[in-house]
Amino acid sequence: MAILWFVAFLCFIFLWQWIWNKQSPFKNWPVFGMLPRLLQNAPNVHDHATRFLLDNGGTFEFKGPWFTNMNFVLTCDPTNIHHILSRNFSNYEKGPKFREIFEPVGDGIFTSDSDSWRYQRKLIQSMIKNKKFELFLEKVSRGKVESGLIPILDHVSSNGIEVDLQDVFQRYTFDNVCFMVLGFDPNCLSIDFPQVAHAKAFDQMEKSVFYRHIVPESFWKLQRWLQIGEEKKLSNACKIFDQFVYQCISSKHEELSRSRTLKVEEAKFDLLTACIEQEAEGGEMDGFTKSNKFLRDMVFSLIAAGRDTISSGLTWFLWLVATHPSVEAKIIKEMREHLLVNSEINWGIDEVSKLVYLHGAICESLRLFPPIPFEHLCAIGSDILPSSHRIIPSRRILCSLYSMGRMESLWGEDCLEFKPERWISEQGRIVQVPSYKFIAFNAGPRTCLGKDMSFTQMKIVASTIIWNYRLQLVEVHPILPSLSVVLHMKHGLKVKITKRDL
């Protein structure tokens, strides 16, 4: 009799689930929850999540398999996001689960909370606001364009060959950020497109961290314990990248020790030098010491921020410009008006800051294709969101930045169009949009410290390419987002390049 009752109970559950699932594209199966549908739609997860969020008022509770810790709340509702990232900021942190998933990143600013996060943010802010570093940033950005980017594009153009611009940008930004953070140029950006072990290791670490997001925790932990599959690849990649970073840290200590002074010239004031200089001047601050492990974790966070967000932003931006000739023409017209002096173009920081239309076009690209498509947080205590969804302690929250850029309620019926004009006022100035609405650089206390640096570098690279070259997209080449914590193009951006006659 007990067996009959149990079978009847299971039949009831399946019948109830079947009725509920007929009305929902995100099926919640017994035992497996909504994971099967998530895996089924993983290749197109961003657009699938967007459609589902828009059909469900902007917020949805995802149910993972039974007896797993995969339940989370997904939202693109700007009132919820404003509440989580600003108004009730103290109740939401990265949390231990986030740090466990992002274990390869270490305890840098992206994974830390509370006092550690505040200390690192204060430290990094003081370094990037240093006038020496601002001068160094301009020198490195322009220097790498002139010595690396332009020679490669000239070579590709003169030989009439196809090139993957995403690969070019990733090489450019990796060289750039390594030089600005470590004072070391790995020279990934050269005509022979060398395979650089630590750069490839960095890519693998990103892929493996995303993998941890879409499979049950017990599965990837088992792989980690057995050292098989994706976790073995991750372990090998971490060893390669850590060896590179620790070698750079050791070399920097030796370099500064030999110089017998920490007063570094403006010509080379990388962030690692700045951090060590502060350590020498102030010693220990707020109970945190700058051990090699601390420096490694800080370096990793800064390289991730400076490499991937800018390369992703540039890739999607140049694709959008290449497919919208009228936008390209307006950018060239603006450059001719503001940068052209005596038949010469000046790409200095002050000069590119005058390019309002280019700035609006970059904002529009970041709205549609934010480099970080999801913001991942965890609730400390109970809460009720403005959407009336109840949040229990330790509940994970995913804010979909990608979906926010596709909301008619925020951006109008033309929200899917690439329209830089929406960012420019009648007076010809940039329209100031609240950060919880345009969240490409995060919002609230965690707003990106490198926002201005990112815009500067993107403007220098984008304006250089648009002014000097025409981009022709390779026909039938698919343009799709990749499965990664960063919104790269899955198959790259294949183009042919020709010199522009102006």
Short mmCIF file of C-alpha atoms in Angstrom, two decimals:
data_model
loop_
_atom_site.label_atom_id
_atom_site.label_comp_id
_atom_site.label_asym_id
_atom_site.label_seq_id
_atom_site.Cartn_x
_atom_site.Cartn_y
_atom_site.Cartn_z
CA MET A 1 0.00 0.00 0.00
CA ALA A 2 2.84 2.39 0.86
CA ILE A 3 4.37 1.81 -2.57
CA LEU A 4 1.03 2.62 -4.27
CA TRP A 5 0.74 5.84 -2.29
CA PHE A 6 4.31 6.79 -3.26
CA VAL A 7 3.66 6.10 -6.97
CA ALA A 8 0.44 8.10 -6.80
CA PHE A 9 2.34 10.98 -5.17
CA LEU A 10 4.96 10.93 -7.94
CA CYS A 11 2.25 10.89 -10.62
CA PHE A 12 0.64 13.90 -8.96
CA ILE A 13 3.95 15.80 -8.97
CA PHE A 14 4.61 15.04 -12.63
CA LEU A 15 1.03 16.00 -13.59
CA TRP A 16 1.29 19.29 -11.71
CA GLN A 17 4.68 20.02 -13.25
CA TRP A 18 3.36 19.20 -16.74
CA ILE A 19 0.44 21.61 -16.34
CA TRP A 20 2.72 24.35 -15.00
CA ASN A 21 5.38 23.78 -17.63
CA LYS A 22 2.89 24.15 -20.50
CA GLN A 23 2.60 27.78 -19.46
CA SER A 24 6.32 28.40 -18.93
CA PRO A 25 9.24 28.08 -21.35
CA PHE A 26 11.57 27.48 -18.37
CA LYS A 27 10.40 24.02 -17.32
CA ASN A 28 10.77 23.08 -13.67
CA TRP A 29 11.14 19.31 -13.70
CA PRO A 30 11.03 17.10 -10.61
CA VAL A 31 14.52 16.33 -9.28
CA PHE A 32 16.32 18.21 -12.11
CA GLY A 33 14.57 21.55 -11.68
CA MET A 34 15.18 24.05 -14.48
CA LEU A 35 18.74 22.92 -15.20
CA PRO A 36 17.85 20.84 -18.33
CA ARG A 37 16.32 23.89 -20.02
CA LEU A 38 19.28 26.05 -18.97
CA LEU A 39 21.74 23.59 -20.51
CA GLN A 40 19.57 23.24 -23.61
CA ASN A 41 19.64 27.01 -24.15
CA ALA A 42 23.24 27.56 -22.98
CA PRO A 43 24.50 28.40 -26.52
CA ASN A 44 22.03 31.31 -26.60
CA VAL A 45 21.68 31.89 -22.88
CA HIS A 46 21.74 35.71 -22.95
CA ASP A 47 18.92 36.17 -25.45
CA HIS A 48 16.93 33.30 -23.93
CA ALA A 49 17.19 34.84 -20.46
CA THR A 50 16.21 38.22 -21.88
CA ARG A 51 13.06 36.90 -23.54
CA PHE A 52 12.06 35.06 -20.41
CA LEU A 53 12.73 38.03 -18.11
CA LEU A 54 10.72 40.39 -20.30
CA ASP A 55 7.82 37.90 -20.30
CA ASN A 56 7.95 37.70 -16.50
CA GLY A 57 8.05 41.33 -15.47
CA GLY A 58 11.85 41.58 -15.30
CA THR A 59 12.46 39.23 -12.35
CA PHE A 60 12.39 35.45 -12.06
CA GLU A 61 13.31 32.77 -9.50
CA PHE A 62 15.42 29.99 -11.02
CA LYS A 63 15.05 26.55 -9.41
CA GLY A 64 18.04 24.24 -9.66
CA PRO A 65 18.11 20.46 -9.17
CA TRP A 66 16.92 19.13 -5.83
CA PHE A 67 19.52 19.00 -3.07
CA THR A 68 21.84 21.36 -4.92
CA ASN A 69 22.62 25.00 -4.27
CA MET A 70 21.71 26.30 -7.74
CA ASN A 71 18.64 28.35 -6.85
CA PHE A 72 18.96 32.06 -7.63
CA VAL A 73 16.95 35.17 -8.51
CA LEU A 74 17.51 36.64 -11.97
CA THR A 75 16.51 40.26 -12.56
CA CYS A 76 16.82 43.10 -15.05
CA ASP A 77 14.33 45.34 -13.24
CA PRO A 78 16.11 48.71 -12.73
CA THR A 79 14.27 49.39 -9.46
CA ASN A 80 15.48 46.05 -8.11
CA ILE A 81 19.01 46.70 -9.34
CA HIS A 82 19.05 50.19 -7.81
CA HIS A 83 17.86 48.66 -4.53
CA ILE A 84 20.48 45.87 -4.58
CA LEU A 85 23.50 47.88 -5.74
CA SER A 86 22.80 51.20 -4.01
CA ARG A 87 19.93 51.62 -1.56
CA ASN A 88 20.46 48.36 0.33
CA PHE A 89 24.08 47.84 -0.70
CA SER A 90 25.14 46.63 2.77
CA ASN A 91 22.86 43.57 2.48
CA TYR A 92 24.38 42.29 -0.77
CA GLU A 93 27.93 41.08 -1.22
CA LYS A 94 29.90 38.75 -3.46
CA GLY A 95 29.66 36.05 -0.80
CA PRO A 96 31.54 32.80 -0.14
CA LYS A 97 29.94 30.89 -3.04
CA PHE A 98 31.04 33.56 -5.49
CA ARG A 99 34.59 33.43 -4.13
CA GLU A 100 34.56 29.66 -4.42
CA ILE A 101 33.44 29.77 -8.06
CA PHE A 102 35.96 32.53 -8.82
CA GLU A 103 38.69 30.87 -6.75
CA PRO A 104 41.31 31.33 -9.55
CA VAL A 105 40.85 35.12 -9.30
CA GLY A 106 41.97 35.05 -5.67
CA ASP A 107 40.99 37.67 -3.11
CA GLY A 108 41.22 40.70 -5.38
CA ILE A 109 38.77 43.58 -5.51
CA PHE A 110 36.26 41.67 -7.70
CA THR A 111 35.75 38.87 -5.18
CA SER A 112 36.35 40.58 -1.84
CA ASP A 113 33.81 42.12 0.55
CA SER A 114 33.73 44.39 3.59
CA ASP A 115 37.05 45.77 4.90
CA SER A 116 39.20 43.97 2.33
CA TRP A 117 37.14 45.37 -0.55
CA ARG A 118 37.14 48.90 0.90
CA TYR A 119 40.89 48.83 1.43
CA GLN A 120 41.66 47.60 -2.08
CA ARG A 121 39.28 50.09 -3.67
CA LYS A 122 40.88 52.95 -1.75
CA LEU A 123 44.35 51.73 -2.72
CA ILE A 124 43.58 51.32 -6.42
CA GLN A 125 41.76 54.65 -6.57
CA SER A 126 44.75 56.47 -5.09
CA MET A 127 47.08 54.82 -7.62
CA ILE A 128 45.09 55.50 -10.80
CA LYS A 129 44.46 59.12 -9.75
CA ASN A 130 48.20 59.70 -9.44
CA LYS A 131 49.34 62.23 -12.06
CA LYS A 132 52.35 60.04 -12.88
CA PHE A 133 50.08 57.17 -13.78
CA GLU A 134 47.78 59.37 -15.90
CA LEU A 135 50.80 60.43 -17.99
CA PHE A 136 51.99 56.82 -18.17
CA LEU A 137 48.51 55.66 -19.32
CA GLU A 138 48.48 58.10 -22.25
CA LYS A 139 52.04 57.19 -23.26
CA VAL A 140 51.39 53.43 -23.16
CA SER A 141 48.01 53.58 -24.94
CA ARG A 142 49.25 55.74 -27.81
CA GLY A 143 52.61 53.97 -27.97
CA LYS A 144 51.07 50.51 -28.38
CA VAL A 145 48.74 51.82 -31.10
CA GLU A 146 51.66 53.29 -33.04
CA SER A 147 54.16 50.47 -32.51
CA GLY A 148 51.80 47.48 -32.51
CA LEU A 149 48.28 48.04 -33.79
CA ILE A 150 48.95 50.20 -36.86
CA PRO A 151 51.82 48.02 -38.23
CA ILE A 152 49.61 44.92 -37.99
CA LEU A 153 46.63 46.59 -39.68
CA ASP A 154 48.92 48.02 -42.40
CA HIS A 155 50.36 44.53 -42.96
CA VAL A 156 46.91 42.94 -43.17
CA SER A 157 45.69 45.69 -45.49
CA SER A 158 48.65 45.56 -47.89
CA ASN A 159 48.45 41.75 -48.18
CA GLY A 160 44.66 41.63 -48.56
CA ILE A 161 44.25 38.94 -45.91
CA GLU A 162 41.50 38.31 -43.39
CA VAL A 163 42.11 39.03 -39.73
CA ASP A 164 40.20 38.36 -36.52
CA LEU A 165 39.86 41.80 -34.96
CA GLN A 166 38.79 40.30 -31.64
CA ASP A 167 42.11 38.44 -31.45
CA VAL A 168 43.95 41.65 -32.36
CA PHE A 169 42.15 43.60 -29.63
CA GLN A 170 42.76 40.92 -27.02
CA ARG A 171 46.46 40.97 -27.85
CA TYR A 172 46.52 44.78 -27.79
CA THR A 173 44.75 45.07 -24.44
CA PHE A 174 46.77 42.24 -22.84
CA ASP A 175 50.04 43.96 -23.80
CA ASN A 176 48.63 47.30 -22.68
CA VAL A 177 47.33 46.21 -19.31
CA CYS A 178 50.39 44.10 -18.48
CA PHE A 179 52.59 47.12 -19.17
CA MET A 180 50.36 49.47 -17.13
CA VAL A 181 49.94 47.04 -14.22
CA LEU A 182 53.24 45.12 -14.19
CA GLY A 183 55.59 47.34 -16.17
CA PHE A 184 56.17 44.38 -18.50
CA ASP A 185 55.19 44.14 -22.18
CA PRO A 186 54.57 40.48 -23.22
CA ASN A 187 54.51 41.52 -26.91
CA CYS A 188 51.46 39.48 -27.89
CA LEU A 189 50.65 42.06 -30.54
CA SER A 190 53.02 41.45 -33.43
CA ILE A 191 52.69 40.53 -37.10
CA ASP A 192 53.46 36.84 -36.53
CA PHE A 193 50.66 36.55 -33.91
CA PRO A 194 52.72 34.54 -31.40
CA GLN A 195 51.11 32.02 -29.03
CA VAL A 196 51.83 33.39 -25.54
CA ALA A 197 51.37 30.77 -22.85
CA HIS A 198 50.20 33.04 -20.04
CA ALA A 199 47.72 34.83 -22.31
CA LYS A 200 46.19 31.51 -23.38
CA ALA A 201 46.15 30.39 -19.74
CA PHE A 202 44.18 33.54 -18.86
CA ASP A 203 41.58 32.66 -21.54
CA GLN A 204 41.24 29.12 -20.20
CA MET A 205 40.69 30.38 -16.67
CA GLU A 206 37.79 32.50 -17.89
CA LYS A 207 36.17 29.59 -19.72
CA SER A 208 36.49 27.28 -16.74
CA VAL A 209 34.99 29.81 -14.33
CA PHE A 210 31.95 30.16 -16.59
CA TYR A 211 31.66 26.36 -16.72
CA ARG A 212 31.32 26.40 -12.93
CA HIS A 213 28.24 28.61 -13.34
CA ILE A 214 26.21 26.18 -15.45
CA VAL A 215 26.88 22.79 -13.85
CA PRO A 216 26.02 21.65 -10.31
CA GLU A 217 28.63 22.54 -7.71
CA SER A 218 29.14 18.89 -6.74
CA PHE A 219 29.99 18.02 -10.37
CA TRP A 220 32.80 20.53 -10.87
CA LYS A 221 34.10 19.90 -7.35
CA LEU A 222 34.33 16.19 -8.15
CA GLN A 223 36.22 17.06 -11.33
CA ARG A 224 38.53 19.28 -9.30
CA TRP A 225 39.18 16.50 -6.77
CA LEU A 226 39.86 13.94 -9.51
CA GLN A 227 41.73 16.48 -11.64
CA ILE A 228 39.84 15.64 -14.82
CA GLY A 229 37.94 17.53 -17.53
CA GLU A 230 37.52 21.28 -17.28
CA GLU A 231 38.96 21.45 -13.78
CA LYS A 232 42.23 19.88 -14.89
CA LYS A 233 42.49 22.49 -17.65
CA LEU A 234 41.81 25.18 -15.06
CA SER A 235 44.45 23.85 -12.68
CA ASN A 236 47.10 23.80 -15.42
CA ALA A 237 46.15 27.29 -16.58
CA CYS A 238 46.40 28.68 -13.03
CA LYS A 239 49.91 27.29 -12.64
CA ILE A 240 51.07 28.89 -15.90
CA PHE A 241 49.52 32.28 -15.17
CA ASP A 242 50.63 32.38 -11.53
CA GLN A 243 54.19 31.55 -12.54
CA PHE A 244 54.12 34.51 -14.95
CA VAL A 245 52.68 36.96 -12.38
CA TYR A 246 54.94 35.91 -9.49
CA GLN A 247 57.97 36.21 -11.77
CA CYS A 248 56.92 39.77 -12.65
CA ILE A 249 56.45 40.62 -8.96
CA SER A 250 59.85 39.20 -8.07
CA SER A 251 61.52 41.09 -10.92
CA LYS A 252 59.84 44.32 -9.86
CA HIS A 253 61.07 43.96 -6.27
CA GLU A 254 64.62 43.35 -7.54
CA GLU A 255 64.42 46.29 -9.95
CA LEU A 256 63.29 48.69 -7.24
CA SER A 257 65.80 47.30 -4.77
CA ARG A 258 68.68 47.88 -7.20
CA SER A 259 67.59 51.42 -7.88
CA ARG A 260 67.96 52.20 -4.14
CA THR A 261 64.99 54.53 -4.40
CA LEU A 262 61.28 54.24 -5.02
CA LYS A 263 61.01 57.63 -6.71
CA VAL A 264 60.14 56.35 -10.17
CA GLU A 265 60.14 58.56 -13.23
CA GLU A 266 56.85 59.47 -14.89
CA ALA A 267 58.01 57.58 -17.97
CA LYS A 268 57.34 54.28 -16.21
CA PHE A 269 54.91 54.37 -13.32
CA ASP A 270 53.00 51.09 -13.51
CA LEU A 271 50.48 50.12 -10.83
CA LEU A 272 52.69 47.43 -9.30
CA THR A 273 55.42 50.02 -8.81
CA ALA A 274 52.86 52.41 -7.31
CA CYS A 275 51.62 49.73 -4.91
CA ILE A 276 55.13 48.82 -3.74
CA GLU A 277 55.94 52.51 -3.39
CA GLN A 278 52.93 53.02 -1.12
CA GLU A 279 53.99 49.99 0.90
CA ALA A 280 57.44 51.50 1.41
CA GLU A 281 56.03 54.87 2.41
CA GLY A 282 53.16 53.69 4.58
CA GLY A 283 54.01 50.11 5.47
CA GLU A 284 50.92 48.27 6.64
CA MET A 285 47.54 49.96 6.18
CA ASP A 286 44.27 49.09 7.91
CA GLY A 287 45.63 45.70 8.95
CA PHE A 288 46.31 44.52 5.38
CA THR A 289 49.81 43.65 4.24
CA LYS A 290 51.03 43.68 0.69
CA SER A 291 52.37 40.14 0.52
CA ASN A 292 53.16 38.58 -2.85
CA LYS A 293 49.79 36.79 -2.65
CA PHE A 294 48.03 40.12 -2.12
CA LEU A 295 49.90 41.62 -5.07
CA ARG A 296 49.12 38.59 -7.24
CA ASP A 297 45.38 38.83 -6.53
CA MET A 298 45.32 42.57 -7.12
CA VAL A 299 47.26 42.16 -10.38
CA PHE A 300 44.87 39.47 -11.62
CA SER A 301 41.82 41.69 -10.99
CA LEU A 302 43.40 44.66 -12.73
CA ILE A 303 44.48 42.61 -15.75
CA ALA A 304 41.00 41.09 -16.04
CA ALA A 305 39.41 44.53 -15.88
CA GLY A 306 41.79 46.17 -18.33
CA ARG A 307 42.07 43.36 -20.85
CA ASP A 308 38.68 41.77 -21.33
CA THR A 309 36.25 44.62 -20.84
CA ILE A 310 38.07 46.88 -23.32
CA SER A 311 38.73 44.17 -25.92
CA SER A 312 35.10 43.01 -25.76
CA GLY A 313 33.83 46.59 -25.96
CA LEU A 314 36.02 47.39 -28.97
CA THR A 315 35.03 44.21 -30.83
CA TRP A 316 31.27 44.76 -30.59
CA PHE A 317 31.66 48.50 -31.24
CA LEU A 318 33.67 48.09 -34.47
CA TRP A 319 31.20 45.45 -35.69
CA LEU A 320 28.27 47.80 -35.08
CA VAL A 321 30.04 50.69 -36.82
CA ALA A 322 30.95 48.48 -39.78
CA THR A 323 27.28 47.55 -40.18
CA HIS A 324 26.05 51.16 -39.81
CA PRO A 325 27.79 53.36 -42.45
CA SER A 326 25.86 56.47 -41.42
CA VAL A 327 27.29 56.23 -37.88
CA GLU A 328 30.78 55.75 -39.29
CA ALA A 329 30.40 58.86 -41.46
CA LYS A 330 29.32 60.98 -38.47
CA ILE A 331 32.29 59.78 -36.40
CA ILE A 332 34.71 60.70 -39.21
CA LYS A 333 33.07 64.12 -39.59
CA GLU A 334 33.44 64.78 -35.87
CA MET A 335 37.09 63.72 -35.90
CA ARG A 336 37.81 66.02 -38.82
CA GLU A 337 36.30 68.92 -36.85
CA HIS A 338 38.03 68.29 -33.51
CA LEU A 339 41.23 66.30 -34.08
CA LEU A 340 42.55 67.50 -37.44
CA VAL A 341 45.09 70.32 -37.08
CA ASN A 342 47.29 71.33 -40.04
CA SER A 343 46.49 68.04 -41.83
CA GLU A 344 47.64 66.05 -38.78
CA ILE A 345 45.46 64.08 -36.36
CA ASN A 346 46.13 64.44 -32.62
CA TRP A 347 44.97 61.44 -30.56
CA GLY A 348 45.81 62.84 -27.11
CA ILE A 349 43.54 62.25 -24.11
CA ASP A 350 42.32 65.86 -24.06
CA GLU A 351 41.61 65.76 -27.80
CA VAL A 352 39.61 62.51 -27.88
CA SER A 353 37.56 63.74 -24.89
CA LYS A 354 35.99 66.28 -27.30
CA LEU A 355 34.47 63.52 -29.46
CA VAL A 356 30.90 63.60 -28.14
CA TYR A 357 29.31 61.56 -30.93
CA LEU A 358 32.00 58.86 -30.64
CA HIS A 359 31.40 58.76 -26.88
CA GLY A 360 27.67 58.33 -27.47
CA ALA A 361 28.30 55.56 -30.00
CA ILE A 362 30.51 53.70 -27.53
CA CYS A 363 27.84 54.05 -24.81
CA GLU A 364 25.25 52.69 -27.22
CA SER A 365 27.45 49.71 -28.04
CA LEU A 366 28.03 49.01 -24.32
CA ARG A 367 24.29 49.23 -23.71
CA LEU A 368 23.60 46.50 -26.26
CA PHE A 369 26.69 44.39 -25.56
CA PRO A 370 28.00 45.00 -22.01
CA PRO A 371 31.41 43.29 -21.55
CA ILE A 372 30.21 41.74 -18.28
CA PRO A 373 26.67 40.48 -19.06
CA PHE A 374 25.77 39.43 -15.48
CA GLU A 375 26.47 40.89 -12.03
CA HIS A 376 26.60 38.16 -9.38
CA LEU A 377 25.73 38.93 -5.72
CA CYS A 378 24.53 37.17 -2.57
CA ALA A 379 22.10 38.34 0.12
CA ILE A 380 23.38 38.56 3.68
CA GLY A 381 19.97 38.85 5.32
CA SER A 382 16.29 38.66 4.40
CA ASP A 383 14.92 41.34 2.10
CA ILE A 384 11.97 42.21 -0.11
CA LEU A 385 12.77 43.64 -3.53
CA PRO A 386 10.73 46.51 -4.99
CA SER A 387 9.22 43.89 -7.34
CA SER A 388 7.83 42.19 -4.17
CA HIS A 389 10.09 39.15 -4.54
CA ARG A 390 11.22 37.82 -1.16
CA ILE A 391 14.93 37.22 -0.69
CA ILE A 392 16.15 34.78 1.94
CA PRO A 393 19.64 34.88 3.50
CA SER A 394 22.39 33.44 1.26
CA ARG A 395 20.13 33.63 -1.83
CA ARG A 396 22.20 34.36 -4.91
CA ILE A 397 21.16 37.23 -7.21
CA LEU A 398 22.05 37.59 -10.88
CA CYS A 399 21.51 41.03 -12.42
CA SER A 400 21.33 40.74 -16.22
CA LEU A 401 23.07 43.77 -17.72
CA TYR A 402 22.56 42.31 -21.20
CA SER A 403 18.79 42.14 -20.72
CA MET A 404 18.58 45.70 -19.36
CA GLY A 405 19.83 47.06 -22.67
CA ARG A 406 16.90 45.37 -24.43
CA MET A 407 14.03 46.71 -22.35
CA GLU A 408 11.48 48.87 -24.19
CA SER A 409 10.39 50.35 -20.87
CA LEU A 410 13.91 51.79 -20.43
CA TRP A 411 15.02 52.61 -23.95
CA GLY A 412 11.87 52.80 -26.06
CA GLU A 413 10.48 50.72 -28.92
CA ASP A 414 13.76 51.12 -30.84
CA CYS A 415 15.76 49.56 -27.98
CA LEU A 416 17.28 46.91 -30.29
CA GLU A 417 18.60 49.55 -32.71
CA PHE A 418 22.15 50.93 -32.63
CA LYS A 419 21.35 54.62 -32.22
CA PRO A 420 24.11 56.84 -30.77
CA GLU A 421 21.82 59.87 -30.98
CA ARG A 422 19.88 58.66 -27.93
CA TRP A 423 22.95 59.64 -25.84
CA ILE A 424 23.27 63.19 -27.16
CA SER A 425 21.17 66.14 -25.96
CA GLU A 426 19.81 68.97 -28.11
CA GLN A 427 22.69 71.07 -26.79
CA GLY A 428 25.19 68.57 -28.19
CA ARG A 429 26.25 67.13 -24.84
CA ILE A 430 26.26 63.58 -23.50
CA VAL A 431 22.99 62.65 -21.82
CA GLN A 432 23.68 61.58 -18.24
CA VAL A 433 21.89 58.27 -17.65
CA PRO A 434 21.58 56.86 -14.09
CA SER A 435 24.07 54.05 -13.48
CA TYR A 436 21.33 51.63 -12.42
CA LYS A 437 19.80 52.08 -15.88
CA PHE A 438 23.06 52.01 -17.86
CA ILE A 439 25.01 49.49 -15.81
CA ALA A 440 27.93 48.56 -18.06
CA PHE A 441 30.29 49.99 -15.41
CA ASN A 442 28.30 48.66 -12.45
CA ALA A 443 26.44 50.99 -10.06
CA GLY A 444 26.51 52.24 -6.49
CA PRO A 445 29.64 51.87 -4.31
CA ARG A 446 31.05 49.19 -6.67
CA THR A 447 31.01 51.48 -9.71
CA CYS A 448 34.06 50.72 -11.88
CA LEU A 449 37.10 52.79 -10.92
CA GLY A 450 38.53 52.47 -14.43
CA LYS A 451 35.51 53.86 -16.29
CA ASP A 452 37.29 56.99 -17.56
CA MET A 453 40.41 54.97 -18.46
CA SER A 454 38.29 52.53 -20.45
CA PHE A 455 36.58 55.28 -22.44
CA THR A 456 39.94 56.94 -23.16
CA GLN A 457 41.55 53.75 -24.48
CA MET A 458 38.48 52.77 -26.52
CA LYS A 459 38.32 56.23 -28.10
CA ILE A 460 42.02 56.22 -29.02
CA VAL A 461 41.85 52.76 -30.63
CA ALA A 462 38.44 53.17 -32.29
CA SER A 463 39.17 56.62 -33.74
CA THR A 464 42.57 55.46 -35.05
CA ILE A 465 41.01 52.51 -36.88
CA ILE A 466 37.99 54.39 -38.23
CA TRP A 467 40.11 57.29 -39.49
CA ASN A 468 42.75 55.14 -41.22
CA TYR A 469 40.91 52.02 -42.39
CA ARG A 470 37.74 50.62 -43.90
CA LEU A 471 36.44 47.38 -42.43
CA GLN A 472 34.69 44.82 -44.63
CA LEU A 473 33.01 42.00 -42.73
CA VAL A 474 33.69 38.50 -44.02
CA GLU A 475 30.46 37.20 -45.50
CA VAL A 476 28.59 34.33 -43.83
CA HIS A 477 30.77 34.67 -40.74
CA PRO A 478 28.51 34.08 -37.69
CA ILE A 479 28.36 36.78 -35.01
CA LEU A 480 27.31 35.24 -31.69
CA PRO A 481 28.13 35.86 -28.01
CA SER A 482 30.46 33.29 -26.48
CA LEU A 483 29.80 31.25 -23.34
CA SER A 484 32.04 33.11 -20.96
CA VAL A 485 31.96 35.44 -17.97
CA VAL A 486 32.94 38.11 -20.52
CA LEU A 487 30.80 38.85 -23.59
CA HIS A 488 33.29 37.94 -26.31
CA MET A 489 32.27 36.96 -29.83
CA LYS A 490 32.13 33.17 -30.06
CA HIS A 491 33.78 32.97 -33.49
CA GLY A 492 35.69 36.23 -33.39
CA LEU A 493 35.25 39.20 -35.74
CA LYS A 494 36.66 38.28 -39.17
CA VAL A 495 37.25 41.28 -41.46
CA LYS A 496 39.21 42.47 -44.45
CA ILE A 497 40.89 45.85 -44.08
CA THR A 498 41.72 48.50 -46.65
CA LYS A 499 43.40 51.85 -46.19
CA ARG A 500 41.03 54.80 -46.17
CA ASP A 501 41.70 57.83 -48.42
CA LEU A 502 40.64 61.00 -46.64
#
